[in-house]
Coordinates of C-alpha atoms in Angstrom, one line a residue:
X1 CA -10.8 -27.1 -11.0
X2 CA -12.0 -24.7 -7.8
X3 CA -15.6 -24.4 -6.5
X4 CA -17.0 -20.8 -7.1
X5 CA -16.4 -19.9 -3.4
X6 CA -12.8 -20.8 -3.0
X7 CA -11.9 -19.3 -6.5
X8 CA -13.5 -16.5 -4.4
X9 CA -11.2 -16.9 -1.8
X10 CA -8.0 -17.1 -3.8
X11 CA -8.8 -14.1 -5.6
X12 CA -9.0 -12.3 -1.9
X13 CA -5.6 -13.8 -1.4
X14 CA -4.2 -12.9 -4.7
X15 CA -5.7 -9.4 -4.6
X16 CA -4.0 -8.5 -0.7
X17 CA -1.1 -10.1 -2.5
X18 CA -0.9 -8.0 -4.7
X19 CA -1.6 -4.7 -3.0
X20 CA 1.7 -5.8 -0.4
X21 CA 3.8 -6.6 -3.3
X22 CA 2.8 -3.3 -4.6
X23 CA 3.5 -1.3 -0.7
X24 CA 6.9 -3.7 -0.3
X25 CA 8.2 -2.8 -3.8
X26 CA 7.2 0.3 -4.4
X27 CA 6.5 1.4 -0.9
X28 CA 10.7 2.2 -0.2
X29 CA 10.8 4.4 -3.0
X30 CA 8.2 6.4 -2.1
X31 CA 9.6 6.3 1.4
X32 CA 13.3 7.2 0.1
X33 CA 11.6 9.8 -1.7
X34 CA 10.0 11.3 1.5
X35 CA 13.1 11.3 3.2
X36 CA 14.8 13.4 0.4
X37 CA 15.3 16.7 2.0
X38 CA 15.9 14.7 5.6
X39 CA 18.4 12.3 4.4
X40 CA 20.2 14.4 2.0
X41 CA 21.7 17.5 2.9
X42 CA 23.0 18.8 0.2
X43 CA 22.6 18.1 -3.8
X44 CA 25.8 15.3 -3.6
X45 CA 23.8 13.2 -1.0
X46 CA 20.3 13.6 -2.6
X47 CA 21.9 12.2 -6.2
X48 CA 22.8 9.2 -4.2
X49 CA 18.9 8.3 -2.7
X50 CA 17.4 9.6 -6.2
X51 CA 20.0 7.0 -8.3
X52 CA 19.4 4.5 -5.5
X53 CA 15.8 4.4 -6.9
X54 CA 15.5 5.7 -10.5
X55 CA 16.5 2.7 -12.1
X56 CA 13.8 0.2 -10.3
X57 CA 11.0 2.4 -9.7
X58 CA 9.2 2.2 -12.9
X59 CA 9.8 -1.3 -12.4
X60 CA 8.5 -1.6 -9.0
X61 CA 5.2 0.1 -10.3
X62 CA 3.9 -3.3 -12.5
X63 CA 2.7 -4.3 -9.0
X64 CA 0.3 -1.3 -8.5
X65 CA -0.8 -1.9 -12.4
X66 CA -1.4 -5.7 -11.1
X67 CA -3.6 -4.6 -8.5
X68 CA -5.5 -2.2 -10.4
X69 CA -6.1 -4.9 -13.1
X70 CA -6.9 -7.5 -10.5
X71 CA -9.5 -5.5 -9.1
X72 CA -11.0 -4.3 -12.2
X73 CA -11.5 -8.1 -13.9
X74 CA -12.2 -10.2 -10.6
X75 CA -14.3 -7.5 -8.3
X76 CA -15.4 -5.3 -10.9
X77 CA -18.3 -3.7 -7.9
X78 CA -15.4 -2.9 -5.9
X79 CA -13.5 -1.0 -8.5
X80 CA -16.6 1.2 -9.7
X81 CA -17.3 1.6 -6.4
X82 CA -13.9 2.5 -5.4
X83 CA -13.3 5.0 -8.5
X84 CA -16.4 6.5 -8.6
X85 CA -16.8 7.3 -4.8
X86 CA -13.0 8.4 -3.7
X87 CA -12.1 9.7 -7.4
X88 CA -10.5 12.8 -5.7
X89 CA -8.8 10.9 -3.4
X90 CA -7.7 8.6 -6.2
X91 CA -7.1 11.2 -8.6
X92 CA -4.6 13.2 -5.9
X93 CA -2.8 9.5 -5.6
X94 CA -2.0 9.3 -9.5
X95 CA -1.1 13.1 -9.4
X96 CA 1.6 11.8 -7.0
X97 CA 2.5 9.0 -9.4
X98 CA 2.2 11.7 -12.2
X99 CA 4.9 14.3 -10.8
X100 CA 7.2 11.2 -9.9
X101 CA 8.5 10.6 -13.2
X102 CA 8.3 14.3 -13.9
X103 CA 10.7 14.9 -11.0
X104 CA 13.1 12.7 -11.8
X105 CA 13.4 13.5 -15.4
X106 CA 13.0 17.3 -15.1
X107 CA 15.4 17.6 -11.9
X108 CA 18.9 17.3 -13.6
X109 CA 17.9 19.5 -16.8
X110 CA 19.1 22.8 -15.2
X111 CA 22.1 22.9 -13.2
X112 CA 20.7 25.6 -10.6
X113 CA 20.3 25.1 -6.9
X114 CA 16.9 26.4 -6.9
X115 CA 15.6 24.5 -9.9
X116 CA 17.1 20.9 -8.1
X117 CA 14.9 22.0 -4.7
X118 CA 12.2 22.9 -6.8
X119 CA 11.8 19.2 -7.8
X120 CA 13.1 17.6 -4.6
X121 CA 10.1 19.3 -3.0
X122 CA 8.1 17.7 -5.6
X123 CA 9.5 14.4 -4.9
X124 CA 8.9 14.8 -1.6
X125 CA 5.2 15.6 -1.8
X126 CA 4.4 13.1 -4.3
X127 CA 5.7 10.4 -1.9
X128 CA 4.1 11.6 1.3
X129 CA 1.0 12.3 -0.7
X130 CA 0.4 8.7 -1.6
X131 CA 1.6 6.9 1.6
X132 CA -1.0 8.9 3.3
X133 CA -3.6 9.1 1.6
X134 CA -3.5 5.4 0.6
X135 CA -3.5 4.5 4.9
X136 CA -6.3 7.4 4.9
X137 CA -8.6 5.4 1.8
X138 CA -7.9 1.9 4.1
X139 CA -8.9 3.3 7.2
X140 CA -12.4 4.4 6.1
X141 CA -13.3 0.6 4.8
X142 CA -13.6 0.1 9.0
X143 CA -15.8 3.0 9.2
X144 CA -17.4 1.9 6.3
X145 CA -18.1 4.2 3.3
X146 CA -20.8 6.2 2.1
X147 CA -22.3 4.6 -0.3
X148 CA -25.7 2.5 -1.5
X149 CA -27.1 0.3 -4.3
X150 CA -30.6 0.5 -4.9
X151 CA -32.8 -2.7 -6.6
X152 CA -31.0 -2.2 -9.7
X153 CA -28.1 -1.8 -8.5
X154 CA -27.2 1.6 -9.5
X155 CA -25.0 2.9 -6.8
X156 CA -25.2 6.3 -5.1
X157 CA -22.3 8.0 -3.3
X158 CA -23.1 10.4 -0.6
X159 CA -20.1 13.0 0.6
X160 CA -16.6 14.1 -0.6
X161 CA -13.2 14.3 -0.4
X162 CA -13.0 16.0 2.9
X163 CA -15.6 13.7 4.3
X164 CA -13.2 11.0 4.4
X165 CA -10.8 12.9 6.4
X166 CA -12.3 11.3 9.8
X167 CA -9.5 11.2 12.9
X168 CA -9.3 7.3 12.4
X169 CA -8.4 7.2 9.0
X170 CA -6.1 10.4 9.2
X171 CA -4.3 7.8 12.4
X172 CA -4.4 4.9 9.7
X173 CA -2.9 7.6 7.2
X174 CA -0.2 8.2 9.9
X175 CA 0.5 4.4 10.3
X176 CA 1.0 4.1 6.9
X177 CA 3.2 7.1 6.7
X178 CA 5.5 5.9 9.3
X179 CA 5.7 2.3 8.1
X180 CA 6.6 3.3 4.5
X181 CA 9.2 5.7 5.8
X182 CA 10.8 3.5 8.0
X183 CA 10.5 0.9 4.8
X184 CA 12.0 3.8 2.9
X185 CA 15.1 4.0 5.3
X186 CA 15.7 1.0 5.7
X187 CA 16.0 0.9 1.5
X188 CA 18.5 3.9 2.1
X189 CA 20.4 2.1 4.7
X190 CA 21.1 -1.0 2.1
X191 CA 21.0 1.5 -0.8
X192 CA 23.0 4.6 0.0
X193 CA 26.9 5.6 0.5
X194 CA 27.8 4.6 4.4
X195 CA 27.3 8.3 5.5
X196 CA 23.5 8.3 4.3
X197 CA 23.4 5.1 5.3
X198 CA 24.3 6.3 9.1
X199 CA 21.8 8.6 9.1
X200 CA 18.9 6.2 7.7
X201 CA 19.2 3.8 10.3
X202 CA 18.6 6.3 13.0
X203 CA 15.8 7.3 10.8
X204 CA 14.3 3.9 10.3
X205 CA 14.9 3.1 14.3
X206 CA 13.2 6.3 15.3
X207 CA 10.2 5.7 12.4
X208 CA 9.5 2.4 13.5
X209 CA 9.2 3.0 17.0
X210 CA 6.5 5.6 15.8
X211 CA 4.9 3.2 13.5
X212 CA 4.5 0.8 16.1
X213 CA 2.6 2.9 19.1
X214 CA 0.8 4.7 16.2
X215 CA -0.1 0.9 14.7
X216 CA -1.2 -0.2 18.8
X217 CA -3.2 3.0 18.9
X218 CA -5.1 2.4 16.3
X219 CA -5.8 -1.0 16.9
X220 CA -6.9 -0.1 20.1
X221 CA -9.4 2.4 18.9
X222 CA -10.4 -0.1 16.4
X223 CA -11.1 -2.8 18.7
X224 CA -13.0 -0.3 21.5
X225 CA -14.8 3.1 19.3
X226 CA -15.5 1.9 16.3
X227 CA -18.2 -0.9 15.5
X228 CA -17.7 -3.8 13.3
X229 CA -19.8 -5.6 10.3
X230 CA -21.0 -9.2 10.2
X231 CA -23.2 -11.2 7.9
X232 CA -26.0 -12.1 9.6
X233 CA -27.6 -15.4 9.2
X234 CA -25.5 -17.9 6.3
X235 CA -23.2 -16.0 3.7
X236 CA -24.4 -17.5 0.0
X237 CA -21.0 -18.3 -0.8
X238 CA -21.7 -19.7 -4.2
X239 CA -24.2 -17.0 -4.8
X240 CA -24.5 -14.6 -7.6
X241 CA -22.9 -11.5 -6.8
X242 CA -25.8 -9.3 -5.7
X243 CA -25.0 -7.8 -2.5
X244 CA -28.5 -7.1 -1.8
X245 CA -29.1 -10.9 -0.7
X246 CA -27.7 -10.3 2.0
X247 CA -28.4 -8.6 5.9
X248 CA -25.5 -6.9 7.7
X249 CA -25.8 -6.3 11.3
X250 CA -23.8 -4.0 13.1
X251 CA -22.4 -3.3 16.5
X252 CA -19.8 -6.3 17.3
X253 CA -16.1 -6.0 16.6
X254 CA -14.1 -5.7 13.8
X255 CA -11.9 -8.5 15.5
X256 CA -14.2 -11.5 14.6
X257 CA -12.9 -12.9 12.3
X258 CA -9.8 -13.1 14.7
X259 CA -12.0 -15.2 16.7
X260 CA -13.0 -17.3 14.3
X261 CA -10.1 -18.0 12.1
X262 CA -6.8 -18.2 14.9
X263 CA -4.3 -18.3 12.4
X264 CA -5.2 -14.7 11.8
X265 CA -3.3 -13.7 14.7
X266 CA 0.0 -14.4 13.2
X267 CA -0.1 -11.0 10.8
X268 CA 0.0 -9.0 14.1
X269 CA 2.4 -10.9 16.0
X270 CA 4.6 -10.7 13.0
X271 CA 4.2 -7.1 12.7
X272 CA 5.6 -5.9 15.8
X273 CA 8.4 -8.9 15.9
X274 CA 8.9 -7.4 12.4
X275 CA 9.8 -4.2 13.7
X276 CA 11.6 -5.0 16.7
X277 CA 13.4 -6.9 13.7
X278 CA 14.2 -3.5 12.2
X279 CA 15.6 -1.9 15.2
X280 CA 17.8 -4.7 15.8
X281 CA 19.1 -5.8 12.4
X282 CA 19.0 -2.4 10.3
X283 CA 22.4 -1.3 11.6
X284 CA 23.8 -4.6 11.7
X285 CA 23.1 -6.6 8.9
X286 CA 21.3 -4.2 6.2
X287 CA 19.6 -6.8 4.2
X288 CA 18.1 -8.5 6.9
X289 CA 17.1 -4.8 8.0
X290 CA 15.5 -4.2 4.3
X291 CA 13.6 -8.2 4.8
X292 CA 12.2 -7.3 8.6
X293 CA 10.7 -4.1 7.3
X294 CA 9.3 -5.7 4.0
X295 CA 7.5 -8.0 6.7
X296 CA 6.2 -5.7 8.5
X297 CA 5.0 -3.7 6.0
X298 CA 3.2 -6.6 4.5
X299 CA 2.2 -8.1 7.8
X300 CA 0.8 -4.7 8.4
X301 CA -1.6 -4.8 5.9
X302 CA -2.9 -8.6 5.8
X303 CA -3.6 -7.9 9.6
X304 CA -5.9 -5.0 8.4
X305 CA -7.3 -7.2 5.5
X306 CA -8.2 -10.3 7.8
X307 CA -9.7 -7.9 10.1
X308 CA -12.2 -6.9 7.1
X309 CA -12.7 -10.5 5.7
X310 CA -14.9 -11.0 4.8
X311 CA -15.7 -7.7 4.0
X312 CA -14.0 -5.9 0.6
X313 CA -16.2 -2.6 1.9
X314 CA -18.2 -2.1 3.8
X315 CA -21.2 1.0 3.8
X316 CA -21.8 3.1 5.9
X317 CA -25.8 4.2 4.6
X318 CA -26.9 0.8 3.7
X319 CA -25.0 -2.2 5.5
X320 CA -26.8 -4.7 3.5
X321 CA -24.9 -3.2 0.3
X322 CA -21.8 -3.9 1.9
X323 CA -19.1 -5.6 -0.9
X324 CA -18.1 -9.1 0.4
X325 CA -16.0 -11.9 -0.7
X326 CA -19.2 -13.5 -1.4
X327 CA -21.4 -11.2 -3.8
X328 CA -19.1 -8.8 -5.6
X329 CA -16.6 -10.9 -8.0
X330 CA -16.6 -11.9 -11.1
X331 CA -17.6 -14.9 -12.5
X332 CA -17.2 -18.4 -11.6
X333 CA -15.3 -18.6 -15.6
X334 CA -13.4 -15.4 -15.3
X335 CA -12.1 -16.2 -12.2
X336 CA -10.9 -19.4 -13.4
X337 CA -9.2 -18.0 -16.8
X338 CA -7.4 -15.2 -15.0
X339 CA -6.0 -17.5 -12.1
X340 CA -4.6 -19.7 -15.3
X341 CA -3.1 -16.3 -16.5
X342 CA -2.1 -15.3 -13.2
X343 CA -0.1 -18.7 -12.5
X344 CA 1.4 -18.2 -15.9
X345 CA 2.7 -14.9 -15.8
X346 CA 3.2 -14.0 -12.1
X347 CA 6.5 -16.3 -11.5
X348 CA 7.9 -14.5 -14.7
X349 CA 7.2 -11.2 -13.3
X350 CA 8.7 -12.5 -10.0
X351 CA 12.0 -13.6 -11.3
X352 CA 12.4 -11.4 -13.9
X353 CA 12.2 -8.7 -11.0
X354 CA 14.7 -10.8 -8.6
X355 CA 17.1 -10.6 -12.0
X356 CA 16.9 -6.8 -12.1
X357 CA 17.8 -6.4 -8.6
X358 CA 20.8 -8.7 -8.7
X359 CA 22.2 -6.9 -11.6
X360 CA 21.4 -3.5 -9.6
X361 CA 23.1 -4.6 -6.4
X362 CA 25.7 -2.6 -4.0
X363 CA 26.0 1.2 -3.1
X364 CA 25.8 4.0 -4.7
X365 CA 28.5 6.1 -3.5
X366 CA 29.5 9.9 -3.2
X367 CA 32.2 9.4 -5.4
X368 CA 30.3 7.5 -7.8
X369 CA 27.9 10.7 -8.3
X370 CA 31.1 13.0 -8.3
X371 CA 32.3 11.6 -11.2
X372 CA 29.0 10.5 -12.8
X373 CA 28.0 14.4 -12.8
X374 CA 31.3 16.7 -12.4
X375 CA 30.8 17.7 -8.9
X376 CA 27.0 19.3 -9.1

């Protein structure tokens, strides 16, 4: 049906699809659930964010499983790479999406102050945890990570957690941070009885205007300080997926591709109208306020992705293993089979998910949780 290069391609598409749907739906609760202590100021108010979320997080996780699945069966280099070179980092991410479920479960089991903080503090961490360290594991792609295949490609992984931790990728952590907050209280704002709700659009006004010089900053850094990757000569774009048969030079900028594929621009641009979106609309008109910051969350990150493309990720000891569109999927057959599944099972995933949140609609409200739990 496809030609092995633009099953590639769609598999890019399908995979950056899949990571936004994953930041957009499960991005807000992990932002609601940063915002806990913030938000909430007393056990009443928290109730109302945590049952604002509880009953569509687990949910909202079938996109990170997606993603993870995607990556292992269609670019199964980039997913040994990934989990064998960042395992800390990854490991600390499902920690966070360990102590989640534990939170929420454990939370109401003792009525005692202290025992409802403990866990609130645990939600809290979990969710900052994993928006930052998820910007943190993006921003090192442009700085390229330390890693190299040799002729039999058996990869070697040279540094560790820590080493990661460069001031770009701890500003990308930030951006990421700040977007998923802002996403997060903007959730609250739809979400949450009208006194939260009050307070979360300040919130998302005043996160938003931090996301978006934090997002310029970086950008600019990007585009001046740090050194991009290009294929030299032609790409093999229906090659077998050796990244060896390849040369990378360095030195341009990682805005290339910007260059040579204009449409590009229009994930930036809709970023920052995005968020101007937010500060307009999330006081206003709620929904609309929830839809501008699930664009710019997802605007955020395909403007990150096209700057990469065609670059999955890149290395930092040997540019020439660099993973690519073109030399680290699967194969021409199991791309085809999974994009049959992937048409099949997607849209029911999609409206099955719409469904939910129809039946899940309006506020929960302060009196709702006063009689739900007897005044605790």
């Amino acid at each position: 049906m496809f030609d092995y290069a633009t099953l590639r391609v769609i598999w890019w598409a399908l995979l950056g699809t899949l990571f936004i749907g994953f930041a957009i739906m499960d991005g807000f609760d992990f932002g609601v659930a940063g915002l806990l202590k913030v938000l909430g100021r007393n056990n009443e108010e928290r109730l109302v964010l945590i049952e604002g979320i509880e009953a569509t997080w687990e949910g909202n996780q079938v996109w990170f499983i997606l993603a993870g699945g995607a990556t292992f069966a269609a670019w199964p280099m980039l997913y040994a790479v990934s989990f064998s070179g960042m395992y800390l980092a990854i490991f600390l991410v499902l920690l966070g999406f360990i102590l989640r479920p534990v939170g929420f479960n454990f939370r109401g089991k003792v009525h005692d102050p202290r025992w409802a903080s403990l866990w609130d503090w645990v939600l809290v961490a979990s969710g900052v945890v994993v928006m930052l360290i998820s910007g943190v594991a993006f921003g090192n792609l442009f700085l390229g990570l330390p890693f190299r295949f040799d002729d039999d490609l058996r990869m070697t992984w040279q540094g560790g957690l820590f080493d990661l931790l460069h001031p770009f990728a701890l500003l990308a952590g930030l951006v990421s941070l700040s977007m998923l907050l802002a996403h997060g209280a903007c959730w609250a704002a739809l979400k949450a009885d009208e006194v939260l709700a009050a307070r979360a659009v300040k919130m998302a006004r005043w996160l938003t205007l931090i996301y978006a010089v934090l997002y310029v900053t970086a950008g600019i850094w990007l585009g001046y300080r740090i050194p991009g990757y290009a294929i030299s000569g032609a790409a093999l774009v229906e090659g077998v997926s050796n990244p060896l048969f390849k040369q990378v030079a360095l030195g341009g900028t990682w805005f290339a591709s910007y260059l040579q594929y204009p449409l590009f621009w229009i994930a930036p641009a809709l970023a920052f109208a995005s968020a101007i979106g937010v500060q307009l609309l999330v006081g206003r008109r709620s929904v609309a306020g929830f839809i501008a910051s699930s664009l710019m969350v997802g605007s955020t990150i395909a403007s990150a992705g096209f700057a990469l493309f065609p670059f999955l990720m890149p290395s930092s000891l040997d540019p020439r293993s660099s993973l690519t569109v073109w030399d680290a999927s699967s194969s021409h057959g199991t791309l085809s089979l999974m994009l049959g599944a992937t048409a099949l099972f997607l849209p029911i995933i999609i409206i099955y998910t719409s469904w939910v949140y129809r039946v899940m609609r309006g506020r929960v409200t302060l009196a709702q949780i006063r009689a739900a739990h007897g005044g605790y």
